[in-house]
Coordinates of C-alpha atoms in Angstrom, one line a residue:
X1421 CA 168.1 114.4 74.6
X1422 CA 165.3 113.4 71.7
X1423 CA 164.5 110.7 73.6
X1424 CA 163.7 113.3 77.0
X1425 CA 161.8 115.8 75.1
X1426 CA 159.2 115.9 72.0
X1427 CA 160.9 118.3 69.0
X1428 CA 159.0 121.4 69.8
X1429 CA 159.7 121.0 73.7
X1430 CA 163.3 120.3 72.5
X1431 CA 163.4 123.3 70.4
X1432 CA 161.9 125.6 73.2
X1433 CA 165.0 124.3 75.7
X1434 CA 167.1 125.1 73.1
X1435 CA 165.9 128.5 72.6
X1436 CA 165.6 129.3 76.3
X1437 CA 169.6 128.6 76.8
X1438 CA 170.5 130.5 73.9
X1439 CA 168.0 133.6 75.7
X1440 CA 169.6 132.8 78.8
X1441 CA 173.7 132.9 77.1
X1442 CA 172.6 136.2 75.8
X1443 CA 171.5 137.9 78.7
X1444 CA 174.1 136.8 80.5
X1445 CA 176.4 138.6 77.9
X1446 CA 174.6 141.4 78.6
X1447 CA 175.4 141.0 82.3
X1448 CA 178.9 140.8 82.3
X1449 CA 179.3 144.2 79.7
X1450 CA 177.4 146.0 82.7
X1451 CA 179.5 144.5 85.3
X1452 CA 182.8 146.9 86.8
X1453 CA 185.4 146.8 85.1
X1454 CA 188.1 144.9 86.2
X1455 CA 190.3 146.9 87.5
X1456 CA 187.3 148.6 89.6
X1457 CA 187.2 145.0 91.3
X1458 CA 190.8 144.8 92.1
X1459 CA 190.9 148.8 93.5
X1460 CA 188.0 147.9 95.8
X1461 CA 189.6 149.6 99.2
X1462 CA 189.4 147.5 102.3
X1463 CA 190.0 148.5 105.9
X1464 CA 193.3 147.7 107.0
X1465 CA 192.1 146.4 110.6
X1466 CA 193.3 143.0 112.2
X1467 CA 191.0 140.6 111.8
X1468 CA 192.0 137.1 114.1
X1469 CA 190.3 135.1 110.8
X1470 CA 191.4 134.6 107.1
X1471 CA 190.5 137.4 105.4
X1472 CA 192.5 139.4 102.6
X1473 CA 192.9 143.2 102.9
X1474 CA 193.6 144.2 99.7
X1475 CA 191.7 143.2 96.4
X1476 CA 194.9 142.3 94.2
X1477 CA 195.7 139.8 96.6
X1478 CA 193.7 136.5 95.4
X1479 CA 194.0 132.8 96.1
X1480 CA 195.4 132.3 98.9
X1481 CA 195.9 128.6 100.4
X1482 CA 197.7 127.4 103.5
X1483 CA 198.4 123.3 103.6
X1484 CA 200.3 121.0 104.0
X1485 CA 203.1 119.8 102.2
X1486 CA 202.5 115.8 102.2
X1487 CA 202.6 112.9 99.3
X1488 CA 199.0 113.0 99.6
X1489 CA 197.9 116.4 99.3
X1490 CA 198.0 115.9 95.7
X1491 CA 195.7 118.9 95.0
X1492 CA 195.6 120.8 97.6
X1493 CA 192.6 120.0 99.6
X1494 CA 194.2 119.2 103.2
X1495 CA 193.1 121.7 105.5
X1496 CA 195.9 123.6 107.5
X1497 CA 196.0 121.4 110.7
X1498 CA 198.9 119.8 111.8
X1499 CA 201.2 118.1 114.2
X1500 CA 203.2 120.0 116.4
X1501 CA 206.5 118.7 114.9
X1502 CA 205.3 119.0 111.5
X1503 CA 204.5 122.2 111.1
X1504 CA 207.8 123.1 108.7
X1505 CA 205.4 121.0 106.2
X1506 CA 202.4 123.9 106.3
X1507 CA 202.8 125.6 102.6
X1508 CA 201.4 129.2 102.1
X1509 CA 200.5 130.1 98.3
X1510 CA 198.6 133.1 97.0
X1511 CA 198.5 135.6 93.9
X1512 CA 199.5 139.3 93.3
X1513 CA 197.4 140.7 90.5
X1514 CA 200.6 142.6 89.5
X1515 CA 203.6 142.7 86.9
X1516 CA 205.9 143.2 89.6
X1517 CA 207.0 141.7 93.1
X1518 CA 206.5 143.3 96.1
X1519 CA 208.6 143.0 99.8
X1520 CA 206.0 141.0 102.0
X1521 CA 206.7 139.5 105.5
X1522 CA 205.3 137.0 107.4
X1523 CA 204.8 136.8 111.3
X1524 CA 202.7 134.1 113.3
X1525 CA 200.4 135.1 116.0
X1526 CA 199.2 132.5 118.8
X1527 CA 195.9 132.8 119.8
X1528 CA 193.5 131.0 122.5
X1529 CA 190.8 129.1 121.8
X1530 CA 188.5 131.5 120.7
X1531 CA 191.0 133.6 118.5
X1532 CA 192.0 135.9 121.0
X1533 CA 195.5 136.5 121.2
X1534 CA 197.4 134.5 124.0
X1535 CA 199.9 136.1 126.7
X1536 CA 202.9 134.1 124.9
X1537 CA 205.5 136.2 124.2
X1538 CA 207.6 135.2 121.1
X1539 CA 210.7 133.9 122.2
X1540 CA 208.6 131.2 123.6
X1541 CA 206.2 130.5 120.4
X1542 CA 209.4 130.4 118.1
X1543 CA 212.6 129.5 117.4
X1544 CA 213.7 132.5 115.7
X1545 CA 212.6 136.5 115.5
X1546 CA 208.6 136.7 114.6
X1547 CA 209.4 138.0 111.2
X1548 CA 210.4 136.1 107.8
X1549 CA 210.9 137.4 104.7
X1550 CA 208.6 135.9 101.8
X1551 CA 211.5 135.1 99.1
X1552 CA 209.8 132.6 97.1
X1553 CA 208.2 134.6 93.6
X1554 CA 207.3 133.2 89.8
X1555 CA 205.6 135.7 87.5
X1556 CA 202.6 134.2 85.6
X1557 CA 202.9 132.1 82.5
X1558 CA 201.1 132.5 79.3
X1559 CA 197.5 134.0 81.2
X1560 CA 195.8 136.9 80.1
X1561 CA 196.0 138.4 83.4
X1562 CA 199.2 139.2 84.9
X1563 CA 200.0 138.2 88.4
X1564 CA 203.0 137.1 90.7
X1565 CA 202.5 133.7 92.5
X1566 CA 204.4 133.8 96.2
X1567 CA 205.1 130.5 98.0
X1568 CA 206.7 130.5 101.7
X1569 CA 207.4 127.4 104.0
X1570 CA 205.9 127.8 107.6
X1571 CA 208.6 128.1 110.6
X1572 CA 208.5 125.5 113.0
X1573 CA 206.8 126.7 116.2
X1574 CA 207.4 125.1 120.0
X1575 CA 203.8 125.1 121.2
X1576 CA 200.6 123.4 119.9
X1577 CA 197.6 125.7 119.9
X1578 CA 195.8 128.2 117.4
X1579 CA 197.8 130.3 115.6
X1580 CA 197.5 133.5 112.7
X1581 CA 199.5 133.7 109.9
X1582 CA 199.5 137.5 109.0
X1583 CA 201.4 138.7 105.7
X1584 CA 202.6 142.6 105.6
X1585 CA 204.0 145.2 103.4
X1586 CA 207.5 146.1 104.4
X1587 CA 208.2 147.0 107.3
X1588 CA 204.8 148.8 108.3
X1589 CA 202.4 145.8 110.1
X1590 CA 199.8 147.7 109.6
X1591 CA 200.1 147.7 106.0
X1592 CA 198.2 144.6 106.1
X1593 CA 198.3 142.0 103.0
X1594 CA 195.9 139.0 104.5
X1595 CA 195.7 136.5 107.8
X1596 CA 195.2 132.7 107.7
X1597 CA 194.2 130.3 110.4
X1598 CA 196.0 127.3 110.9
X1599 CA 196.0 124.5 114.2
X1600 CA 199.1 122.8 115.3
X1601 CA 198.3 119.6 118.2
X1602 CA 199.4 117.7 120.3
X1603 CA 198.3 114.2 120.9
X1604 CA 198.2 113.5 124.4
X1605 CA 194.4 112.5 124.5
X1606 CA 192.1 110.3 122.4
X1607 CA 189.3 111.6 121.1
X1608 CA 186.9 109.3 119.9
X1609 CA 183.8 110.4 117.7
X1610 CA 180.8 109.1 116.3
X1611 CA 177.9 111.3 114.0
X1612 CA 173.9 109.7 113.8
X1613 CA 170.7 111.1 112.4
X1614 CA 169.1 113.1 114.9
X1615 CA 166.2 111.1 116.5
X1616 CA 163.2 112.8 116.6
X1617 CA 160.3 114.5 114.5
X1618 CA 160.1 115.2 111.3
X1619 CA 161.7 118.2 111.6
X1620 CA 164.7 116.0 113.2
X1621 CA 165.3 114.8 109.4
X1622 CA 167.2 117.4 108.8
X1623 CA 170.1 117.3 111.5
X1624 CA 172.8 115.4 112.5
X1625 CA 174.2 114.3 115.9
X1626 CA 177.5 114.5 117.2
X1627 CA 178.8 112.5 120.1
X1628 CA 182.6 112.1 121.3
X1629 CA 184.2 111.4 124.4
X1630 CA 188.1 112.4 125.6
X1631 CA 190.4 110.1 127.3
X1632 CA 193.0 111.8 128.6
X1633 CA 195.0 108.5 130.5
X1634 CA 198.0 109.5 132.7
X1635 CA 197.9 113.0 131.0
X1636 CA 197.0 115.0 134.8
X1637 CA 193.9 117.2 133.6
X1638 CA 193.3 119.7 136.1
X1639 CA 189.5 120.6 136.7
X1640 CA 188.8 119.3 133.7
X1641 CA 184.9 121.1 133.6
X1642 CA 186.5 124.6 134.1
X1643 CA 190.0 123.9 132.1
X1644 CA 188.8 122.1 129.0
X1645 CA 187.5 123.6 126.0
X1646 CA 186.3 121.7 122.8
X1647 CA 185.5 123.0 119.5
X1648 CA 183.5 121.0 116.8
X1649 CA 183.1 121.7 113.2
X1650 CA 181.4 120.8 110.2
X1651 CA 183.7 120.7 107.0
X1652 CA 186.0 122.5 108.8
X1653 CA 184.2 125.7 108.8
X1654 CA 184.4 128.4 111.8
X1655 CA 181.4 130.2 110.8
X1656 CA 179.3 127.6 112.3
X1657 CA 181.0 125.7 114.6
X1658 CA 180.1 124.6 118.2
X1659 CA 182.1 126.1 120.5
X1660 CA 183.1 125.9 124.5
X1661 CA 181.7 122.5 124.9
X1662 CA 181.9 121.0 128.0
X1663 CA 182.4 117.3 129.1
X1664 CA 178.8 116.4 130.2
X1665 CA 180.5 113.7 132.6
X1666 CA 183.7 113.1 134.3
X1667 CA 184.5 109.4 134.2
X1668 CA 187.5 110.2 136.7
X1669 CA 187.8 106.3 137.5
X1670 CA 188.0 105.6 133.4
X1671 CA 190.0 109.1 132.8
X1672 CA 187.4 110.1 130.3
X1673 CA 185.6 113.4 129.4
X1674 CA 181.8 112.1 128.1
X1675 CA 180.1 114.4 126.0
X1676 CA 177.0 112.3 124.9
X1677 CA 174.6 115.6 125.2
X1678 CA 170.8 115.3 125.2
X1679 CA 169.5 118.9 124.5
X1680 CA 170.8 119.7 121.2
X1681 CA 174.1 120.8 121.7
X1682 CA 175.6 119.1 119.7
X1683 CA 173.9 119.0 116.0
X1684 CA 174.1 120.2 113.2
X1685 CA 172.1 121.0 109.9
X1686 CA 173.1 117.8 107.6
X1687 CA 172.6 120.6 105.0
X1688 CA 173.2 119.2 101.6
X1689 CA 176.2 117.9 99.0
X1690 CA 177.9 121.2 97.9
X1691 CA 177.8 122.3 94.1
X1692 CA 180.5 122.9 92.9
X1693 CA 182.3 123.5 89.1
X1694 CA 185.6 122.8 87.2
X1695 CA 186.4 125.5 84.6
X1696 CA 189.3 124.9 82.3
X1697 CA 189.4 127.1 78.6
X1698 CA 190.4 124.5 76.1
X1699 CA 187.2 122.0 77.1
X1700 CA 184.0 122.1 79.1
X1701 CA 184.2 121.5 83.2
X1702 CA 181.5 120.0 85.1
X1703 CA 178.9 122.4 85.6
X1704 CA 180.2 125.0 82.7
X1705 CA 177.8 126.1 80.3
X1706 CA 180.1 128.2 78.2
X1707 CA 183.0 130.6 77.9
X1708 CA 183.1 133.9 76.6
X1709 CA 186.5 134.7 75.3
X1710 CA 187.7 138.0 75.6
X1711 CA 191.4 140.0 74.9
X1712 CA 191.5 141.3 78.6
X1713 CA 190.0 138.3 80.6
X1714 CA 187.5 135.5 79.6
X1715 CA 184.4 135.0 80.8
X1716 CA 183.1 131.7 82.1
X1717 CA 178.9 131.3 82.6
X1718 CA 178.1 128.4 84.6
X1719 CA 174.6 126.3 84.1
X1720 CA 171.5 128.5 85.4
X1721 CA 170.6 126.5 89.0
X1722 CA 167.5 126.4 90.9
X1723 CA 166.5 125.7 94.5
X1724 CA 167.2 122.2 95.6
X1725 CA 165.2 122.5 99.1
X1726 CA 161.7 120.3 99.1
X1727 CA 163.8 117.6 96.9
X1728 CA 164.8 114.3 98.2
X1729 CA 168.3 113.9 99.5
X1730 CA 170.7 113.0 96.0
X1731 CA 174.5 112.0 97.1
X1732 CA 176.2 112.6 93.7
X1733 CA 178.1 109.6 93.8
X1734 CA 179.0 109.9 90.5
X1735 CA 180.3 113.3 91.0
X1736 CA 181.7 113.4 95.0
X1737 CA 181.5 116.8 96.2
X1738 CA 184.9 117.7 98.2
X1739 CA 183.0 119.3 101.3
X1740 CA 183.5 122.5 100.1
X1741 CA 187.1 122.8 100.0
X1742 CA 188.8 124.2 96.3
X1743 CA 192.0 123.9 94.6
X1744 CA 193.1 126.1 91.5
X1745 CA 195.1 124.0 88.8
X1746 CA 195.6 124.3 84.8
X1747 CA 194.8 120.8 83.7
X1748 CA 196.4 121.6 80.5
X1749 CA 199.8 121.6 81.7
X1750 CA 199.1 120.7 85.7
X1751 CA 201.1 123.9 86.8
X1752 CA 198.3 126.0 88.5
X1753 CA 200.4 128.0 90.5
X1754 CA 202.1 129.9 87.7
X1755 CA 200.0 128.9 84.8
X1756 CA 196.4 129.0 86.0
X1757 CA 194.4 132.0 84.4
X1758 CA 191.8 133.9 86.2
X1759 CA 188.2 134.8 84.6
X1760 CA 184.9 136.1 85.5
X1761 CA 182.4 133.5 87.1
X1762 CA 178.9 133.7 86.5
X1763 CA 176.8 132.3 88.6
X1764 CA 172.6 132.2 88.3
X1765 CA 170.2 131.1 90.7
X1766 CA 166.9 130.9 89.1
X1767 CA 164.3 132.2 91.6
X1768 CA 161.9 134.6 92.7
X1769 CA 162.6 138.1 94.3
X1770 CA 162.9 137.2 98.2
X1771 CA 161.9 140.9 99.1
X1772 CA 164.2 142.2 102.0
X1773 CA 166.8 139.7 101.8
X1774 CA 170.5 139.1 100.3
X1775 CA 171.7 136.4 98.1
X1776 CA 175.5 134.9 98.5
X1777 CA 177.8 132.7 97.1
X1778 CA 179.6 131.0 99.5
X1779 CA 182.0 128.0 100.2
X1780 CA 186.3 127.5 101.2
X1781 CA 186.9 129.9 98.3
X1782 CA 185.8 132.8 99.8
X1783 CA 186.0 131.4 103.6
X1784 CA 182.2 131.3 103.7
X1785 CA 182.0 135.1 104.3
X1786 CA 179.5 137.4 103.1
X1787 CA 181.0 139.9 100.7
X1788 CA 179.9 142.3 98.1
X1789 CA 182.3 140.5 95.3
X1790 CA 180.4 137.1 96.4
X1791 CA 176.6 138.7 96.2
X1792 CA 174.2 138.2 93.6
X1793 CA 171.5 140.7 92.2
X1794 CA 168.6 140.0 91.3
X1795 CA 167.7 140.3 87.4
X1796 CA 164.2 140.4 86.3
X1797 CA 165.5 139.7 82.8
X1798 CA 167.4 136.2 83.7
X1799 CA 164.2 135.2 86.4
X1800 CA 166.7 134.6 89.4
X1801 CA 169.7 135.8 91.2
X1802 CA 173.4 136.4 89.1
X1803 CA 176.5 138.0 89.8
X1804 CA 180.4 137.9 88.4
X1805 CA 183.4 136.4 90.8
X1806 CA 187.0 136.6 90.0
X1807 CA 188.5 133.5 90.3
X1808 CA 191.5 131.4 89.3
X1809 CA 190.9 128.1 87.0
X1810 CA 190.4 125.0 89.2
X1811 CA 187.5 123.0 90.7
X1812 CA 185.2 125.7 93.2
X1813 CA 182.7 123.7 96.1
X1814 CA 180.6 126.3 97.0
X1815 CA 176.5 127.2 98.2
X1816 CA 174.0 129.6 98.1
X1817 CA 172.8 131.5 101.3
X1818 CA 170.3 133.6 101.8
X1819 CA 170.7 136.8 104.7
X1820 CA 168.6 139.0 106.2
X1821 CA 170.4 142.2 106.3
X1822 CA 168.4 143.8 109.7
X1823 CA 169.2 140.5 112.0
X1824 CA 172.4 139.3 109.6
X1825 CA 170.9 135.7 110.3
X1826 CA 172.0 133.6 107.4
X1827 CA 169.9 130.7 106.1
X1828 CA 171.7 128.2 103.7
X1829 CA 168.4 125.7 104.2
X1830 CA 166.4 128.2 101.5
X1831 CA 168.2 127.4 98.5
X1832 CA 170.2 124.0 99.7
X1833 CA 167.9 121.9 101.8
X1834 CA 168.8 120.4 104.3
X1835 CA 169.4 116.1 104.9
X1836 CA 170.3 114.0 108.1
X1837 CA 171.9 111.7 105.1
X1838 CA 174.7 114.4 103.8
X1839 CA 178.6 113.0 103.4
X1840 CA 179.9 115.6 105.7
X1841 CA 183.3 116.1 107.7
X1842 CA 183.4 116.5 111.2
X1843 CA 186.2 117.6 113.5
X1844 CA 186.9 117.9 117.5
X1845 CA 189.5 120.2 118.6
X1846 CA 190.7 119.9 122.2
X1847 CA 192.3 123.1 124.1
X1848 CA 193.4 123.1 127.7
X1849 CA 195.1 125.9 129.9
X1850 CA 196.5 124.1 132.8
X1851 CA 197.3 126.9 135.7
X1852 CA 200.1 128.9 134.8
X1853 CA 199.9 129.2 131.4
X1854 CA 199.6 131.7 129.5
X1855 CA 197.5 130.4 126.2
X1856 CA 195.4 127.7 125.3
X1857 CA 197.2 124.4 123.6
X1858 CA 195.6 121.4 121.6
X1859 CA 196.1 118.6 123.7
X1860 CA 194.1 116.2 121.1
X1861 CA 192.3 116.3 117.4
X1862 CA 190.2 114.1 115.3
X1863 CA 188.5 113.9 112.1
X1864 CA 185.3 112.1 111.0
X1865 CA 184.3 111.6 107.6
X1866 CA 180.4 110.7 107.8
X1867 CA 179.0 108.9 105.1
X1868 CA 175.7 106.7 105.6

C-alpha cells in the first residue's frame, strides 16, 4: 500500500473508508426493521416463474443431487430418468415448522401450462408432503431449513414446482422452474465474437444446428421450438427460434442466422462476494456485529463500463449462480446465519431511473428488497439485502421505470471476450400431443 500511495494520499484513503464505514452505519440504523422486511405482503397469484410469495420464505435452491454438485451450483436440468436426484432446499424465518406440500406442474415451452392431465405426468397423486425439517443451529436468526426429494415424473418437458400451505393451493409458499430431457437429438453449438463494427465488440454469436437422425420430426419449421440462454437466465433468453434450413437429406435443423438473432450482450464477469463472520470474504469490507442480526458492508464499487475487458482469473466468477454455506463448520443448510448486505455503487444521480441488484440469488428480478437509493451523503447508490452466508454472483442494472427497459451495459460494460454459459433447449409437439417435450439439450461453456 506505501509503495501505491505517498503518506498524505495514503492517509486521505484511509480517512475516506473510515467516512464511508460510518455512513454506512448510519444507513443501516435508518433501514426497516427487520421484521418490517420479512411482513412485506405479497400477492398470492401464480406466477409460471420462481418467485417466492411470502417474505419469511428465503433461499430457496432446486439441484441436483450428484457427486459433483459439491456446492450447489448445478442448475435444475436433468434427465428424464434422473429426476428423483433434483433436491429442493429453502428457509422458514420461523421457530416453528409449518405443513407445506408440493405439486409439479408441466408447462409448454413458453411456461404455459400443458393439456397433460396428471395421471399421465406422474406416477403417483400430484401432491407430496414436505417431511424433511432441521431447526437452525447456533445463528442469531431463527429459521427452519426444509429439504424434499423430487418425484420421478414420465414425461420430459418444462415443469413448476409449486410449494403450498396445507391444504389451500392458493395459500402459495413459492414456485421453481426446473427442465427434464430427453436425448433423442444432438445438438451441436458453437459461440464467436460478433463480426462487425465497433459497436459489434460487445456481442456474442451463437450458432447450433440439430440432428435429429431416425428420430421422425414432423414439419420440423412449424413443430420445433428452441430456446437459448445465457447463464441460464430466462429473463433474457432467445426464444421460438426456428431452424433457418432443413437439411432433410443430412436430418439436420441449421440455425447459422445472419440478422442478429442469435446474439447476445457478452456483458461482463459478474461481481460477486463471500461473507463468512469469523474472517473477511472476498469483496467484504467489514462486519457490523449486532445482538439481533449482523451487518455485513461490502467494498464501495464504481462503474466498470468504458474499461477494458478484465477476466478475473485469479478470482473465476461462477456466471452468476450462488450457494449459501458456513465455512466454519461446512453445514450451511442448518448452520448458515443470515445478515444485512450492503451494497454501494458509487455514482452520480441518473435522474428518472432505478438502480438494482441483480443475479441467481434473487432470479434476476427487479424487486424493492433488491433496489438501491441513492444517498448524497455516500456519493452513489446503497441499499440492505437479507441474505444467508455463502458466496453471492450478482450485477447492477439500471431501469427506466416508464418503458421498464433494463440496461445492465451502464454500470457493467459490456465485452465479446466474457466466460459466459450458453444453453439450447429443444421442444417438440408432434400431433396429438398435448404439451411440449425436450427432445434434446446442451451446454456450452465459452471461454476465449
Amino acid at each position: 500500500m506505501n509503495d501505491a500511495f505517498p503518506n498524505h494520499k495514503l492517509m486521505i484513503f484511509r480517512f475516506k473508508l473510515l467516512l464511508f464505514t460510518f455512513l454506512v452505519s448510519i444507513q443501516f440504523s435508518k433501514a426497516q426493521d427487520l421484521y418490517d422486511v420479512l411482513e412485506k405482503p405479497v400477492e398470492k397469484t401464480l406466477i409460471y416463474d420462481d418467485f417466492v410469495y411470502e417474505n419469511y420464505i428465503r433461499s430457496v435452491i432446486l439441484y441436483p443431487r450428484v457427486a459433483l454438485s459439491g456446492e450447489k451450483m448445478i442448475p435444475a436440468i436433468v434427465p428424464i430418468d434422473k429426476v428423483s436426484q433434483l433436491i429442493l432446499e429453502f428457509d422458514d424465518i420461523t421457530d416453528d415448522t409449518d405443513d407445506y406440500k408440493v405439486k409439479l406442474i408441466h408447462c409448454n415451452f413458453d411456461w404455459s401450462p400443458s393439456q397433460y392431465n396428471a395421471s399421465e405426468l406422474l406416477f403417483q397423486y400430484n401432491e407430496f408432503n414436505i417431511l424433511n425439517t432441521e431447526y437452525s443451529l447456533n445463528t442469531k436468526l431463527p429459521y427452519v431449513h426444509y429439504i424434499f426429494q423430487l418425484p420421478q415424473v414420465k414425461k420430459s418437458g418444462n415443469y413448476l414446482l409449486v410449494v403450498y400451505r396445507g391444504t389451500d393451493e392458493k395459500d402459495l409458499i413459492l414456485s421453481k422452474r426446473f427442465i427434464v430431457f430427453e436425448d433423442f437429438v444432438g445438438v451441436g453449438i458453437t459461440v464467436d465474437e460478433y463480426i462487425g463494427g465497433v459497436e459489434a465488440r460487445r456481442f456474442q454469436q451463437v450458432k447450433f444446428n440439430i440432428s435429429y437422425g431416425s428420430f421422425p420430426l414432423e414439419m420440423p419449421q412449424e413443430n420445433v421450438k428452441v430456446v437459448l440462454r445465457q447463464n441460464y437466465r430466462w429473463d433474457n433468453a432467445i426464444t421460438d427460434l426456428k431452424p433457418l434450413y432443413v437439411k432433410e437429406f443430412q436430418k439436420i435443423l441449421d440455425y447459422q442466422y445472419f440478422n442478429e438473432e442469435n446474439i447476445f450482450e457478452g456483458l461482463n464477469e459478474f461481481r460477486f462476494f463471500d461473507f463468512s463472520f469469523n474472517f473477511s470474504g472476498f469483496g467484504v469490507k467489514s462486519v457490523l456485529r449486532n445482538s439481533q442480526i449482523n451487518k455485513v458492508i461490502l467494498y464501495p464499487e464504481k462503474t466498470r463500463k468504458g474499461f477494458v475487458y478484465n477476466s478475473q482469473n485469479v478470482n473465476p466468477d461462477n456466471n452468476g449462480r450462488y450457494f449459501t454455506i458456513n465455512r466454519e463448520t461446512g453445514r450451511g443448510g442448518t448452520e448458515g446465519d443470515y445478515a444485512f448486505v450492503n451494497f454501494t455503487m458509487l455514482s452520480d444521480e441518473v435522474p428518472g431511473k432505478q438502480v438494482y441488484v441483480i443475479g441467481g440469488f434473487n432470479n434476476y428480478q427487479l424487486t424493492d428488497e433488491n433496489r438501491l437509493k441513492y444517498s448524497n451523503e455516500l456519493g452513489g447508490y446503497t441499499g440492505n439485502i437479507l441474505l444467508k452466508q455463502g458466496r453471492y454472483d450478482y450485477i447492477y442494472s439500471l431501469l427506466d421505470p416508464k418503458s421498464k427497459a433494463r440496461n445492465e451495459l451502464y454500470f457493467e460494460g459490456s465485452h465479446s471476450q466474457t466466460k459466459n454459459e450458453y444453453d439450447v433447449i429443444v421442444y417438440y409437439r408432434g400431433y396429438g400431443s398435448r404439451g411440449d417435450r425436450v427432445i434434446g439439450y446442451h451446454s456450452y461453456n465459452f471461454i476465449r
